[in-house]
Amino acid sequence: MKPLGEIISLPKIADPRGNLTVCEQCKDIPFEVKRIYWTYDVPGGGKRGGHAHKAIHEFLVATSGSFSVTLDNGKEKKTYLLNHPWEGLLIYPGVWRTLEDFSSGAVCMVMAEEYYDEDDYIRNYKTYKKMVK
């Protein structure tokens, strides 16, 4: 069974003036980054995600605040708490994701290995469950 996801620790450079974290494509994360986007101002009780990608990897980082990510491959589910800006969650292709429990001021930055392509999305959970059987 393929893994749901993986927490990856990124280099954290401590400095009394403020810390710095670096993420290099194909070194710290296993793909070339072609798209970066972020979500913020998620209302209390709100959810994001609610889809799977057919072919692309994504890497999620809580650059501010915290939120939970539940990954689901149709047989098992696992929830990760993202709350450190020096750690991220690598999500493999074919894994359903739901983001929730956003703290006030939370920012979720996503690095994706491909440009936006609506055809890569699976947005209906029933359809997803049929595909992964």
Coordinates of C-alpha atoms in Angstrom, one line a residue:
M1 CA 0.0 0.0 0.0
K2 CA 1.4 3.4 -0.9
P3 CA 2.0 5.9 1.8
L4 CA -0.5 8.7 2.5
G5 CA 2.0 11.4 3.1
E6 CA 5.2 12.3 4.9
I7 CA 6.3 15.0 7.2
I8 CA 9.6 16.6 6.0
S9 CA 11.7 18.8 8.2
L10 CA 13.3 21.7 6.4
P11 CA 16.5 23.5 7.3
K12 CA 16.0 25.9 10.1
I13 CA 18.6 28.6 10.5
A14 CA 18.3 30.1 14.0
D15 CA 19.2 33.8 14.4
P16 CA 18.4 36.2 17.2
R17 CA 17.1 38.6 14.6
G18 CA 14.5 36.0 13.4
N19 CA 14.7 32.5 12.1
L20 CA 14.9 31.5 8.4
T21 CA 13.8 28.3 6.7
V22 CA 14.8 27.3 3.2
C23 CA 13.1 24.8 0.8
E24 CA 14.9 23.8 -2.3
Q25 CA 13.2 21.9 -5.1
C26 CA 14.5 18.4 -5.9
K27 CA 16.7 18.6 -2.7
D28 CA 14.4 19.2 0.3
I29 CA 11.3 18.1 -1.5
P30 CA 11.3 15.4 -4.2
F31 CA 10.0 17.4 -7.1
E32 CA 10.4 20.6 -9.2
V33 CA 8.1 23.3 -8.0
K34 CA 5.9 24.8 -10.8
R35 CA 3.2 26.4 -8.7
I36 CA 3.0 28.0 -5.3
Y37 CA -0.3 29.2 -3.7
W38 CA -1.5 29.9 -0.2
T39 CA -4.8 30.0 1.7
Y40 CA -5.5 32.4 4.6
D41 CA -8.4 34.1 6.4
V42 CA -10.2 30.7 6.6
P43 CA -13.3 31.4 8.7
G44 CA -13.7 29.6 12.0
G45 CA -14.9 26.0 11.4
G46 CA -14.0 26.3 7.7
K47 CA -12.5 23.5 5.6
R48 CA -10.3 23.6 2.6
G49 CA -9.1 20.9 0.3
G50 CA -11.7 18.2 -0.2
H51 CA -10.1 16.7 -3.3
A52 CA -7.3 14.4 -4.6
H53 CA -4.9 14.9 -7.4
K54 CA -4.5 12.1 -9.9
A55 CA -0.8 12.7 -10.7
I56 CA 0.9 15.5 -8.8
H57 CA 2.7 15.8 -5.5
E58 CA 2.1 18.7 -3.2
F59 CA 4.0 20.0 -0.2
L60 CA 2.0 21.9 2.5
V61 CA 3.6 24.2 5.1
A62 CA 1.9 26.2 7.9
T63 CA 3.9 29.4 7.4
S64 CA 1.8 30.9 10.2
G65 CA -0.5 29.5 12.8
S66 CA -1.7 25.9 12.6
F67 CA -4.2 23.6 10.9
S68 CA -4.9 19.8 10.6
V69 CA -4.6 17.8 7.3
T70 CA -6.5 14.5 7.1
L71 CA -5.2 12.2 4.3
D72 CA -7.2 9.3 3.0
N73 CA -6.3 6.7 0.4
G74 CA -9.7 5.0 0.5
K75 CA -8.6 2.4 3.0
E76 CA -6.9 4.3 5.8
K77 CA -6.9 7.8 7.1
K78 CA -4.3 9.8 9.0
T79 CA -4.4 13.3 10.4
Y80 CA -1.3 15.5 10.7
L81 CA -1.1 18.8 12.7
L82 CA 0.9 21.4 10.8
N83 CA 2.1 24.1 13.2
H84 CA 5.8 24.6 12.6
P85 CA 7.0 26.8 9.6
W86 CA 10.1 24.5 9.3
E87 CA 8.1 21.4 8.6
G88 CA 5.8 20.5 5.8
L89 CA 3.6 17.6 4.6
L90 CA 4.4 15.9 1.4
I91 CA 1.2 14.5 -0.2
Y92 CA 1.5 11.8 -2.8
P93 CA -0.7 11.6 -5.9
G94 CA -4.0 9.8 -5.5
V95 CA -4.5 10.8 -1.9
W96 CA -7.6 12.7 -0.7
R97 CA -7.0 15.6 1.6
T98 CA -9.1 17.8 3.9
L99 CA -7.7 20.8 5.8
E100 CA -9.5 22.0 8.9
D101 CA -9.1 23.4 12.4
F102 CA -7.4 26.5 11.2
S103 CA -6.1 28.8 14.0
S104 CA -6.6 32.5 13.8
G105 CA -4.1 33.9 11.3
A106 CA -3.1 30.6 9.9
V107 CA -1.5 30.5 6.4
C108 CA -1.2 27.3 4.4
M109 CA 1.4 27.6 1.6
V110 CA 1.3 24.8 -1.0
M111 CA 4.1 23.9 -3.5
A112 CA 2.9 21.8 -6.4
E113 CA 4.9 20.0 -9.0
E114 CA 2.7 21.0 -11.9
Y115 CA 0.8 24.0 -13.2
Y116 CA -2.9 24.2 -12.4
D117 CA -4.9 21.6 -14.5
E118 CA -8.5 21.0 -13.5
D119 CA -8.3 17.6 -15.2
D120 CA -5.9 16.5 -12.5
Y121 CA -8.4 17.0 -9.7
I122 CA -10.9 14.5 -8.3
R123 CA -13.4 16.6 -6.4
N124 CA -16.2 14.1 -5.6
Y125 CA -15.4 11.7 -2.8
K126 CA -17.8 9.0 -4.1
T127 CA -16.0 9.1 -7.4
Y128 CA -12.7 9.0 -5.6
K129 CA -13.7 5.9 -3.6
K130 CA -14.7 4.1 -6.8
M131 CA -11.3 5.0 -8.4
V132 CA -9.2 3.6 -5.6
K133 CA -11.0 0.3 -5.2

